[in-house]
Amino acid sequence: MLPTDVPALWLRDNCTCADCRDPLTGQKLYQITDLPEQLAVGTARPLEGGASANGWEVVWAPDGHVSRYTAQWLERAADPDPRTEDAKDLWGSAASLADGLPETTWSAYLADDAERLRMLEAVARLGFCLLRGVPVRDGQSQQVARTFGFVRETNYGTQFEVRVEERPNNLAFTNVAITPHTDNPYRDPVPTLQLLHCLVNDAEGGDSGLVDGFAAAAALRESDVEAFAALTGTQVPFAFRDDVTELSAHSPLIATDPAGRIREVRFNNRSLGTLRLPAAQTEAFYAGYRAFARLLLDPERQLTFKLGPGDCLVFDNTRLLHARTAFARGGARHLQGCYADLDGLLSTVAVLRRKEAQPC
Ligand code: OGA
Ligand code: ZN
Ligand code: ZN
């Protein structure tokens, strides 16, 4: 028997016949409003040549349309949203990264699909990976981005130079310490991936840090429900300006999906703008902001390491915060970076998995 609790409209909207979907692209050929209002399963019988366990053929009332469904398709579990905490391995501290850093060499990454998949899956699940031995040449962070997706151009260019500038428009381009933050929270949409490629790092200091913002947000939800609610429930303005740019975007510090799962974290003390909200709401926000900052800035939560020439860090800018310690002003330190997006990376993961499932 066809399960009786299957909603008729859902079942019909998943018909794969050539009238409903273009056979070449698999895309739907109708609008939901084209389906009969009084749609119902007219008859359902086991698919030809097998027991009902293999599927059903449904003839619909009132229009007599015929659809076929396999039992395997009907029983498939929900596809989880790859962006929420449920699809992640949270790490609350460096010590909880049991298998060490997700890293490989650039040559292994290029030569071996399985190795490339392992690194990109690490970005999806842990929030980052580290590629070693990426050539110490101009433009390589973009080359890395192009192996799994597309570079996102911004007012900083297709790539940006992280080094001490004469007239910096961002504290990143000085020698001061940069505390844990996500990049460009003043952009809408925010870049979901960031790459940093180290060309030189001879300066005293200039060590890197990463913090799992999802793990910290989950800890806040455990320890201080009110603070968590104030942060998920308050849109805050972020802003950036220089001579030729004036950007602003509104977002909560912790964004959740409709089921309450953590989906995005934005945190940047340098570019938080001015909230203009009723006093009680403002106070609740600031209490939450302080509580969240305490967690995020706790050194125990930070993974620290030093990037050396050829190292390229790829990380999820909607989840991980990154930081660097101050470095001696005269010292040589130069990183190049670019932005890219998670949708492209997740697409590459899916295609590599497809290939892995069907080796040629
Ligand atoms: C940045 C940044 C970190 C570093 O450029 O966004 O945070 O290691 N840089 O210099
Ligand atoms: Zn159909
Ligand atoms: Zn940054």
mmCIF file of C-alpha atoms and ligand atoms in Angstrom:
data_model
loop_
_atom_site.group_PDB
_atom_site.id
_atom_site.type_symbol
_atom_site.label_atom_id
_atom_site.label_comp_id
_atom_site.label_asym_id
_atom_site.label_seq_id
_atom_site.Cartn_x
_atom_site.Cartn_y
_atom_site.Cartn_z
ATOM 1 C CA MET A 1 0.000 0.000 0.000
ATOM 2 C CA LEU A 2 1.128 3.500 -0.750
ATOM 3 C CA PRO A 3 1.649 5.168 2.671
ATOM 4 C CA THR A 4 -1.569 6.990 3.531
ATOM 5 C CA ASP A 5 0.077 9.950 5.245
ATOM 6 C CA VAL A 6 1.830 11.223 2.124
ATOM 7 C CA PRO A 7 0.407 14.647 1.206
ATOM 8 C CA ALA A 8 -1.069 14.500 -2.297
ATOM 9 C CA LEU A 9 0.256 17.849 -3.463
ATOM 10 C CA TRP A 10 3.792 17.041 -2.293
ATOM 11 C CA LEU A 11 3.707 13.700 -4.100
ATOM 12 C CA ARG A 12 2.407 15.232 -7.311
ATOM 13 C CA ASP A 13 4.926 18.079 -7.157
ATOM 14 C CA ASN A 14 7.643 15.431 -7.250
ATOM 15 C CA CYS A 15 6.413 13.668 -10.362
ATOM 16 C CA THR A 16 9.327 13.076 -12.730
ATOM 17 C CA CYS A 17 7.412 12.332 -15.931
ATOM 18 C CA ALA A 18 8.391 14.116 -19.138
ATOM 19 C CA ASP A 19 5.283 16.342 -18.972
ATOM 20 C CA CYS A 20 6.231 17.561 -15.510
ATOM 21 C CA ARG A 21 9.985 17.859 -15.941
ATOM 22 C CA ASP A 22 12.141 18.657 -18.897
ATOM 23 C CA PRO A 23 14.000 15.387 -19.545
ATOM 24 C CA LEU A 24 17.271 17.170 -20.377
ATOM 25 C CA THR A 25 17.573 19.545 -17.429
ATOM 26 C CA GLY A 26 15.296 17.854 -14.893
ATOM 27 C CA GLN A 27 13.677 21.247 -14.268
ATOM 28 C CA LYS A 28 9.982 21.574 -13.570
ATOM 29 C CA LEU A 29 7.753 22.674 -16.433
ATOM 30 C CA TYR A 30 4.664 23.859 -14.487
ATOM 31 C CA GLN A 31 3.624 26.233 -11.738
ATOM 32 C CA ILE A 32 2.047 25.015 -8.502
ATOM 33 C CA THR A 33 -1.101 26.912 -9.532
ATOM 34 C CA ASP A 34 -1.375 24.660 -12.634
ATOM 35 C CA LEU A 35 -2.127 21.607 -10.462
ATOM 36 C CA PRO A 36 -5.786 20.781 -9.719
ATOM 37 C CA GLU A 37 -7.164 22.294 -6.485
ATOM 38 C CA GLN A 38 -8.966 19.077 -5.588
ATOM 39 C CA LEU A 39 -5.970 16.855 -6.251
ATOM 40 C CA ALA A 40 -6.230 13.306 -4.861
ATOM 41 C CA VAL A 41 -4.695 9.903 -5.467
ATOM 42 C CA GLY A 42 -7.188 8.150 -7.750
ATOM 43 C CA THR A 43 -5.553 4.717 -7.789
ATOM 44 C CA ALA A 44 -2.143 3.515 -6.611
ATOM 45 C CA ARG A 45 -0.763 0.176 -7.731
ATOM 46 C CA PRO A 46 2.602 -1.549 -7.384
ATOM 47 C CA LEU A 47 5.037 -0.724 -10.143
ATOM 48 C CA GLU A 48 5.144 -3.257 -12.957
ATOM 49 C CA GLY A 49 7.356 -6.269 -12.514
ATOM 50 C CA GLY A 50 7.830 -6.155 -8.772
ATOM 51 C CA ALA A 51 6.411 -6.172 -5.296
ATOM 52 C CA SER A 52 5.006 -2.901 -3.957
ATOM 53 C CA ALA A 53 8.280 -2.558 -2.041
ATOM 54 C CA ASN A 54 9.793 -1.310 -5.297
ATOM 55 C CA GLY A 55 7.371 1.537 -5.777
ATOM 56 C CA TRP A 56 4.001 2.690 -6.967
ATOM 57 C CA GLU A 57 2.246 3.990 -10.003
ATOM 58 C CA VAL A 58 -0.286 6.658 -9.104
ATOM 59 C CA VAL A 59 -3.165 7.734 -11.314
ATOM 60 C CA TRP A 60 -4.333 11.135 -10.150
ATOM 61 C CA ALA A 61 -7.852 12.457 -9.771
ATOM 62 C CA PRO A 62 -9.362 14.482 -11.212
ATOM 63 C CA ASP A 63 -6.969 14.891 -14.194
ATOM 64 C CA GLY A 64 -5.897 11.266 -14.811
ATOM 65 C CA HIS A 65 -2.188 12.224 -14.809
ATOM 66 C CA VAL A 66 0.121 9.231 -14.178
ATOM 67 C CA SER A 67 3.184 9.382 -11.896
ATOM 68 C CA ARG A 68 5.695 6.741 -10.830
ATOM 69 C CA TYR A 69 7.644 6.717 -7.561
ATOM 70 C CA THR A 70 10.237 4.265 -6.301
ATOM 71 C CA ALA A 71 10.039 3.036 -2.701
ATOM 72 C CA GLN A 72 13.653 4.095 -2.233
ATOM 73 C CA TRP A 73 12.790 7.676 -3.201
ATOM 74 C CA LEU A 74 9.727 7.719 -0.930
ATOM 75 C CA GLU A 75 11.760 6.551 2.072
ATOM 76 C CA ARG A 76 14.616 9.000 1.688
ATOM 77 C CA ALA A 77 15.415 11.048 4.779
ATOM 78 C CA ALA A 78 15.268 14.833 4.712
ATOM 79 C CA ASP A 79 18.264 16.587 3.120
ATOM 80 C CA PRO A 80 19.875 18.561 5.928
ATOM 81 C CA ASP A 81 20.778 22.200 5.289
ATOM 82 C CA PRO A 82 24.587 22.042 5.041
ATOM 83 C CA ARG A 83 24.887 25.536 6.538
ATOM 84 C CA THR A 84 23.375 24.885 9.992
ATOM 85 C CA GLU A 85 25.021 23.630 13.155
ATOM 86 C CA ASP A 86 23.391 20.201 12.625
ATOM 87 C CA ALA A 87 25.626 19.629 9.607
ATOM 88 C CA LYS A 88 28.823 20.701 11.422
ATOM 89 C CA ASP A 89 31.410 19.223 13.748
ATOM 90 C CA LEU A 90 31.731 21.928 16.376
ATOM 91 C CA TRP A 91 35.072 22.406 18.095
ATOM 92 C CA GLY A 92 35.043 24.391 21.295
ATOM 93 C CA SER A 93 38.826 24.461 21.636
ATOM 94 C CA ALA A 94 42.001 23.561 19.809
ATOM 95 C CA ALA A 95 42.159 20.411 21.962
ATOM 96 C CA SER A 96 38.837 19.180 20.591
ATOM 97 C CA LEU A 97 40.267 18.977 17.055
ATOM 98 C CA ALA A 98 41.124 15.346 17.699
ATOM 99 C CA ASP A 99 42.647 14.650 14.285
ATOM 100 C CA GLY A 100 44.821 17.767 14.307
ATOM 101 C CA LEU A 101 44.588 20.446 11.635
ATOM 102 C CA PRO A 102 42.802 19.521 8.408
ATOM 103 C CA GLU A 103 45.760 20.077 6.094
ATOM 104 C CA THR A 104 47.444 18.773 2.998
ATOM 105 C CA THR A 105 49.967 19.846 0.414
ATOM 106 C CA TRP A 106 48.982 21.823 -2.649
ATOM 107 C CA SER A 107 50.392 19.114 -4.912
ATOM 108 C CA ALA A 108 48.360 16.352 -3.230
ATOM 109 C CA TYR A 109 45.267 18.558 -3.344
ATOM 110 C CA LEU A 110 45.690 19.107 -7.081
ATOM 111 C CA ALA A 111 46.645 15.526 -7.951
ATOM 112 C CA ASP A 112 44.081 13.574 -5.994
ATOM 113 C CA ASP A 113 40.300 14.058 -6.070
ATOM 114 C CA ALA A 114 39.931 12.175 -2.768
ATOM 115 C CA GLU A 115 42.373 14.544 -1.069
ATOM 116 C CA ARG A 116 40.620 17.563 -2.533
ATOM 117 C CA LEU A 117 37.286 16.204 -1.301
ATOM 118 C CA ARG A 118 38.739 15.623 2.177
ATOM 119 C CA MET A 119 39.903 19.253 2.381
ATOM 120 C CA LEU A 120 36.657 20.755 1.071
ATOM 121 C CA GLU A 121 34.642 18.544 3.419
ATOM 122 C CA ALA A 122 36.797 19.863 6.260
ATOM 123 C CA VAL A 123 35.784 23.410 5.305
ATOM 124 C CA ALA A 124 32.133 22.290 5.300
ATOM 125 C CA ARG A 125 32.280 20.390 8.610
ATOM 126 C CA LEU A 126 35.068 22.035 10.652
ATOM 127 C CA GLY A 127 34.996 25.447 8.988
ATOM 128 C CA PHE A 128 38.516 25.477 7.541
ATOM 129 C CA CYS A 129 41.414 23.726 5.891
ATOM 130 C CA LEU A 130 45.067 24.554 5.406
ATOM 131 C CA LEU A 131 46.907 23.993 2.146
ATOM 132 C CA ARG A 132 50.693 23.934 2.369
ATOM 133 C CA GLY A 133 53.162 24.613 -0.370
ATOM 134 C CA VAL A 134 50.946 26.845 -2.501
ATOM 135 C CA PRO A 135 53.488 28.650 -4.730
ATOM 136 C CA VAL A 136 54.801 31.870 -3.220
ATOM 137 C CA ARG A 137 53.686 34.035 -6.115
ATOM 138 C CA ASP A 138 51.207 36.793 -6.717
ATOM 139 C CA GLY A 139 47.538 35.836 -7.139
ATOM 140 C CA GLN A 140 47.624 32.322 -5.700
ATOM 141 C CA SER A 141 44.739 32.733 -3.229
ATOM 142 C CA GLN A 142 42.525 33.296 -6.266
ATOM 143 C CA GLN A 143 43.978 30.205 -7.934
ATOM 144 C CA VAL A 144 43.022 28.201 -4.841
ATOM 145 C CA ALA A 145 39.479 29.672 -4.863
ATOM 146 C CA ARG A 146 39.081 28.721 -8.509
ATOM 147 C CA THR A 147 39.723 25.043 -7.725
ATOM 148 C CA PHE A 148 36.353 24.871 -5.957
ATOM 149 C CA GLY A 149 34.364 27.973 -6.839
ATOM 150 C CA PHE A 150 34.494 31.614 -7.810
ATOM 151 C CA VAL A 151 36.314 34.660 -6.503
ATOM 152 C CA ARG A 152 34.068 37.385 -5.067
ATOM 153 C CA GLU A 153 35.291 40.827 -6.093
ATOM 154 C CA THR A 154 34.772 43.633 -3.568
ATOM 155 C CA ASN A 155 35.897 47.219 -2.989
ATOM 156 C CA TYR A 156 39.186 45.673 -1.785
ATOM 157 C CA GLY A 157 39.660 44.222 -5.278
ATOM 158 C CA THR A 158 39.618 40.643 -6.565
ATOM 159 C CA GLN A 159 42.426 40.089 -4.085
ATOM 160 C CA PHE A 160 43.668 42.150 -1.182
ATOM 161 C CA GLU A 161 47.133 42.683 0.213
ATOM 162 C CA VAL A 162 47.462 42.170 3.959
ATOM 163 C CA ARG A 163 50.597 44.124 4.818
ATOM 164 C CA VAL A 164 51.483 47.399 6.466
ATOM 165 C CA GLU A 165 50.184 50.205 4.273
ATOM 166 C CA GLU A 166 51.111 53.883 4.389
ATOM 167 C CA ARG A 167 47.494 55.008 4.471
ATOM 168 C CA PRO A 168 45.451 51.974 5.542
ATOM 169 C CA ASN A 169 41.648 51.973 5.140
ATOM 170 C CA ASN A 170 41.418 48.975 7.492
ATOM 171 C CA LEU A 171 43.302 47.997 10.657
ATOM 172 C CA ALA A 172 44.112 44.679 8.983
ATOM 173 C CA PHE A 173 46.557 46.658 6.831
ATOM 174 C CA THR A 174 48.633 47.809 9.806
ATOM 175 C CA ASN A 175 50.830 45.915 12.282
ATOM 176 C CA VAL A 176 48.397 45.977 15.223
ATOM 177 C CA ALA A 177 46.767 42.898 16.734
ATOM 178 C CA ILE A 178 43.452 42.006 15.120
ATOM 179 C CA THR A 179 41.178 40.268 17.609
ATOM 180 C CA PRO A 180 38.818 37.465 16.520
ATOM 181 C CA HIS A 181 36.323 38.684 13.948
ATOM 182 C CA THR A 182 34.433 37.732 10.833
ATOM 183 C CA ASP A 183 35.251 39.760 7.729
ATOM 184 C CA ASN A 184 33.078 42.285 5.956
ATOM 185 C CA PRO A 185 29.947 42.046 8.144
ATOM 186 C CA TYR A 186 28.991 45.360 6.514
ATOM 187 C CA ARG A 187 28.459 43.620 3.191
ATOM 188 C CA ASP A 188 25.119 42.204 2.042
ATOM 189 C CA PRO A 189 25.429 39.394 1.182
ATOM 190 C CA VAL A 190 28.454 38.753 3.358
ATOM 191 C CA PRO A 191 31.298 36.801 1.688
ATOM 192 C CA THR A 192 30.828 33.291 2.991
ATOM 193 C CA LEU A 193 34.415 32.118 2.442
ATOM 194 C CA GLN A 194 37.766 33.792 2.944
ATOM 195 C CA LEU A 195 41.218 32.727 1.801
ATOM 196 C CA LEU A 196 44.514 33.969 3.194
ATOM 197 C CA HIS A 197 47.751 32.995 1.460
ATOM 198 C CA CYS A 198 51.043 33.729 3.168
ATOM 199 C CA LEU A 199 53.892 35.065 1.037
ATOM 200 C CA VAL A 200 56.218 36.222 3.843
ATOM 201 C CA ASN A 201 55.933 36.045 7.620
ATOM 202 C CA ASP A 202 59.338 36.882 9.046
ATOM 203 C CA ALA A 203 58.103 39.412 11.564
ATOM 204 C CA GLU A 204 58.205 38.840 15.299
ATOM 205 C CA GLY A 205 54.513 38.072 16.095
ATOM 206 C CA GLY A 206 51.848 37.938 13.404
ATOM 207 C CA ASP A 207 50.517 34.562 14.589
ATOM 208 C CA SER A 208 47.086 33.458 13.393
ATOM 209 C CA GLY A 209 44.078 32.380 15.407
ATOM 210 C CA LEU A 210 40.755 30.720 14.589
ATOM 211 C CA VAL A 211 37.676 30.432 16.789
ATOM 212 C CA ASP A 212 34.565 28.338 16.120
ATOM 213 C CA GLY A 213 31.748 30.892 16.336
ATOM 214 C CA PHE A 214 29.061 28.194 16.118
ATOM 215 C CA ALA A 215 30.549 26.360 19.133
ATOM 216 C CA ALA A 216 30.640 29.642 21.078
ATOM 217 C CA ALA A 217 27.046 30.471 20.075
ATOM 218 C CA ALA A 218 25.922 26.997 21.172
ATOM 219 C CA ALA A 219 27.742 27.493 24.499
ATOM 220 C CA LEU A 220 25.986 30.846 24.938
ATOM 221 C CA ARG A 221 22.617 29.186 24.327
ATOM 222 C CA GLU A 222 23.503 26.689 27.094
ATOM 223 C CA SER A 223 24.766 29.199 29.624
ATOM 224 C CA ASP A 224 22.616 32.268 28.956
ATOM 225 C CA VAL A 225 19.345 31.742 27.104
ATOM 226 C CA GLU A 226 18.414 35.413 27.397
ATOM 227 C CA ALA A 227 21.681 36.584 25.877
ATOM 228 C CA PHE A 228 21.252 34.120 23.013
ATOM 229 C CA ALA A 229 17.692 35.341 22.411
ATOM 230 C CA ALA A 230 18.796 38.995 22.475
ATOM 231 C CA LEU A 231 21.466 38.313 19.838
ATOM 232 C CA THR A 232 19.346 36.187 17.504
ATOM 233 C CA GLY A 233 16.470 38.655 17.859
ATOM 234 C CA THR A 234 18.294 41.943 17.252
ATOM 235 C CA GLN A 235 19.311 43.238 13.839
ATOM 236 C CA VAL A 236 22.460 45.279 14.221
ATOM 237 C CA PRO A 237 24.034 47.661 11.724
ATOM 238 C CA PHE A 238 27.594 47.131 10.550
ATOM 239 C CA ALA A 239 29.354 49.848 8.623
ATOM 240 C CA PHE A 240 32.530 50.597 6.691
ATOM 241 C CA ARG A 241 33.617 53.789 5.035
ATOM 242 C CA ASP A 242 36.662 55.213 3.343
ATOM 243 C CA ASP A 243 37.161 57.911 0.704
ATOM 244 C CA VAL A 244 35.300 56.038 -2.021
ATOM 245 C CA THR A 245 33.141 53.492 -0.209
ATOM 246 C CA GLU A 246 30.270 53.580 2.250
ATOM 247 C CA LEU A 247 28.872 50.155 3.027
ATOM 248 C CA SER A 248 26.329 49.064 5.594
ATOM 249 C CA ALA A 249 24.399 45.890 6.313
ATOM 250 C CA HIS A 250 21.946 44.816 8.986
ATOM 251 C CA SER A 251 22.120 41.390 10.535
ATOM 252 C CA PRO A 252 21.887 39.693 13.923
ATOM 253 C CA LEU A 253 25.204 38.587 15.487
ATOM 254 C CA ILE A 254 23.800 35.070 15.585
ATOM 255 C CA ALA A 255 21.367 34.123 12.822
ATOM 256 C CA THR A 256 19.233 31.020 13.201
ATOM 257 C CA ASP A 257 17.009 29.123 10.789
ATOM 258 C CA PRO A 258 13.235 28.906 11.419
ATOM 259 C CA ALA A 259 13.825 25.829 13.620
ATOM 260 C CA GLY A 260 16.252 27.781 15.822
ATOM 261 C CA ARG A 261 19.442 26.144 14.540
ATOM 262 C CA ILE A 262 22.535 28.354 14.414
ATOM 263 C CA ARG A 263 23.259 29.224 10.782
ATOM 264 C CA GLU A 264 25.447 32.341 10.678
ATOM 265 C CA VAL A 265 27.656 34.307 13.022
ATOM 266 C CA ARG A 266 28.838 37.888 12.427
ATOM 267 C CA PHE A 267 31.209 39.448 14.886
ATOM 268 C CA ASN A 268 33.465 42.428 14.311
ATOM 269 C CA ASN A 269 34.100 44.987 17.036
ATOM 270 C CA ARG A 270 35.773 47.327 14.521
ATOM 271 C CA SER A 271 32.757 47.751 12.309
ATOM 272 C CA LEU A 272 29.708 47.426 14.551
ATOM 273 C CA GLY A 273 27.639 50.549 13.868
ATOM 274 C CA THR A 274 25.226 52.544 16.000
ATOM 275 C CA LEU A 275 22.130 50.747 17.239
ATOM 276 C CA ARG A 276 19.071 52.947 17.490
ATOM 277 C CA LEU A 277 16.568 50.873 19.394
ATOM 278 C CA PRO A 278 14.406 51.333 22.498
ATOM 279 C CA ALA A 279 16.524 51.469 25.670
ATOM 280 C CA ALA A 280 15.463 48.092 27.066
ATOM 281 C CA GLN A 281 16.252 46.338 23.796
ATOM 282 C CA THR A 282 19.581 48.134 23.513
ATOM 283 C CA GLU A 283 20.541 47.063 27.030
ATOM 284 C CA ALA A 284 19.536 43.463 26.376
ATOM 285 C CA PHE A 285 21.589 43.484 23.176
ATOM 286 C CA TYR A 286 24.678 44.886 24.900
ATOM 287 C CA ALA A 287 24.430 42.338 27.728
ATOM 288 C CA GLY A 288 24.253 39.574 25.106
ATOM 289 C CA TYR A 289 27.052 41.107 23.033
ATOM 290 C CA ARG A 290 29.336 41.226 26.047
ATOM 291 C CA ALA A 291 28.516 37.642 27.058
ATOM 292 C CA PHE A 292 29.132 36.380 23.510
ATOM 293 C CA ALA A 293 32.364 38.387 23.216
ATOM 294 C CA ARG A 294 33.652 36.872 26.471
ATOM 295 C CA LEU A 295 33.190 33.418 25.011
ATOM 296 C CA LEU A 296 34.625 34.268 21.591
ATOM 297 C CA LEU A 297 37.666 36.063 23.003
ATOM 298 C CA ASP A 298 38.475 33.336 25.541
ATOM 299 C CA PRO A 299 41.988 32.161 24.543
ATOM 300 C CA GLU A 300 40.919 28.591 25.394
ATOM 301 C CA ARG A 301 38.613 28.624 22.388
ATOM 302 C CA GLN A 302 41.291 29.763 19.994
ATOM 303 C CA LEU A 303 43.332 27.568 17.731
ATOM 304 C CA THR A 304 46.655 29.345 17.208
ATOM 305 C CA PHE A 305 49.390 28.723 14.671
ATOM 306 C CA LYS A 306 51.744 30.689 12.497
ATOM 307 C CA LEU A 307 51.293 30.843 8.758
ATOM 308 C CA GLY A 308 54.514 30.353 6.831
ATOM 309 C CA PRO A 309 55.283 31.128 3.178
ATOM 310 C CA GLY A 310 53.094 28.994 0.917
ATOM 311 C CA ASP A 311 50.404 28.301 3.521
ATOM 312 C CA CYS A 312 46.876 29.076 2.374
ATOM 313 C CA LEU A 313 44.027 29.063 4.848
ATOM 314 C CA VAL A 314 40.482 28.574 3.517
ATOM 315 C CA PHE A 315 37.726 29.259 6.021
ATOM 316 C CA ASP A 316 34.001 29.719 6.470
ATOM 317 C CA ASN A 317 33.473 33.416 7.173
ATOM 318 C CA THR A 318 29.912 32.807 8.390
ATOM 319 C CA ARG A 319 31.138 30.536 11.178
ATOM 320 C CA LEU A 320 34.812 30.909 12.105
ATOM 321 C CA LEU A 321 36.383 34.044 13.495
ATOM 322 C CA HIS A 322 39.982 34.765 12.594
ATOM 323 C CA ALA A 323 42.622 36.798 14.381
ATOM 324 C CA ARG A 324 46.283 37.722 14.311
ATOM 325 C CA THR A 325 48.683 38.934 16.944
ATOM 326 C CA ALA A 326 50.527 42.241 16.543
ATOM 327 C CA PHE A 327 53.860 42.132 14.763
ATOM 328 C CA ALA A 328 56.981 44.269 14.755
ATOM 329 C CA ARG A 329 56.464 47.230 12.503
ATOM 330 C CA GLY A 330 59.701 46.811 10.630
ATOM 331 C CA GLY A 331 59.207 43.054 10.122
ATOM 332 C CA ALA A 332 58.352 41.528 6.783
ATOM 333 C CA ARG A 333 54.817 40.159 6.704
ATOM 334 C CA HIS A 334 52.685 39.894 3.606
ATOM 335 C CA LEU A 335 49.550 37.839 3.023
ATOM 336 C CA GLN A 336 47.261 37.948 0.022
ATOM 337 C CA GLY A 337 43.609 37.180 0.417
ATOM 338 C CA CYS A 338 40.378 36.892 -1.481
ATOM 339 C CA TYR A 339 36.747 36.080 -0.857
ATOM 340 C CA ALA A 340 34.660 33.300 -2.342
ATOM 341 C CA ASP A 341 31.407 31.560 -1.482
ATOM 342 C CA LEU A 342 30.281 28.389 0.199
ATOM 343 C CA ASP A 343 27.634 27.487 -2.374
ATOM 344 C CA GLY A 344 30.344 26.912 -4.979
ATOM 345 C CA LEU A 345 32.474 24.916 -2.560
ATOM 346 C CA LEU A 346 29.522 22.743 -1.520
ATOM 347 C CA SER A 347 28.683 22.176 -5.175
ATOM 348 C CA THR A 348 32.233 20.952 -5.795
ATOM 349 C CA VAL A 349 31.949 18.649 -2.779
ATOM 350 C CA ALA A 350 28.710 17.191 -4.171
ATOM 351 C CA VAL A 351 30.201 16.639 -7.639
ATOM 352 C CA LEU A 352 33.341 15.018 -6.195
ATOM 353 C CA ARG A 353 31.132 12.708 -4.104
ATOM 354 C CA ARG A 354 29.174 11.812 -7.229
ATOM 355 C CA LYS A 355 32.439 10.850 -8.949
ATOM 356 C CA GLU A 356 33.556 8.867 -5.924
ATOM 357 C CA ALA A 357 30.296 6.910 -5.977
ATOM 358 C CA GLN A 358 30.710 6.082 -9.675
ATOM 359 C CA PRO A 359 34.400 5.535 -10.361
ATOM 360 C CA CYS A 360 35.078 5.475 -14.083
HETATM 361 C C1 OGA B 1 42.158 40.182 7.288
HETATM 362 C C2 OGA B 1 42.763 39.732 8.534
HETATM 363 C C3 OGA B 1 44.614 38.540 9.427
HETATM 364 C C4 OGA B 1 46.095 38.471 9.314
HETATM 365 O O1 OGA B 1 42.917 40.579 6.378
HETATM 366 O O2 OGA B 1 40.933 40.110 7.175
HETATM 367 O O3 OGA B 1 42.073 39.580 9.488
HETATM 368 O O4 OGA B 1 46.622 37.399 9.620
HETATM 369 N N1 OGA B 1 44.066 39.449 8.512
HETATM 370 O O5 OGA B 1 46.725 39.463 8.988
HETATM 371 ZN ZN ZN B 2 4.006 14.172 -14.259
HETATM 372 ZN ZN ZN B 3 39.934 39.633 8.786
#
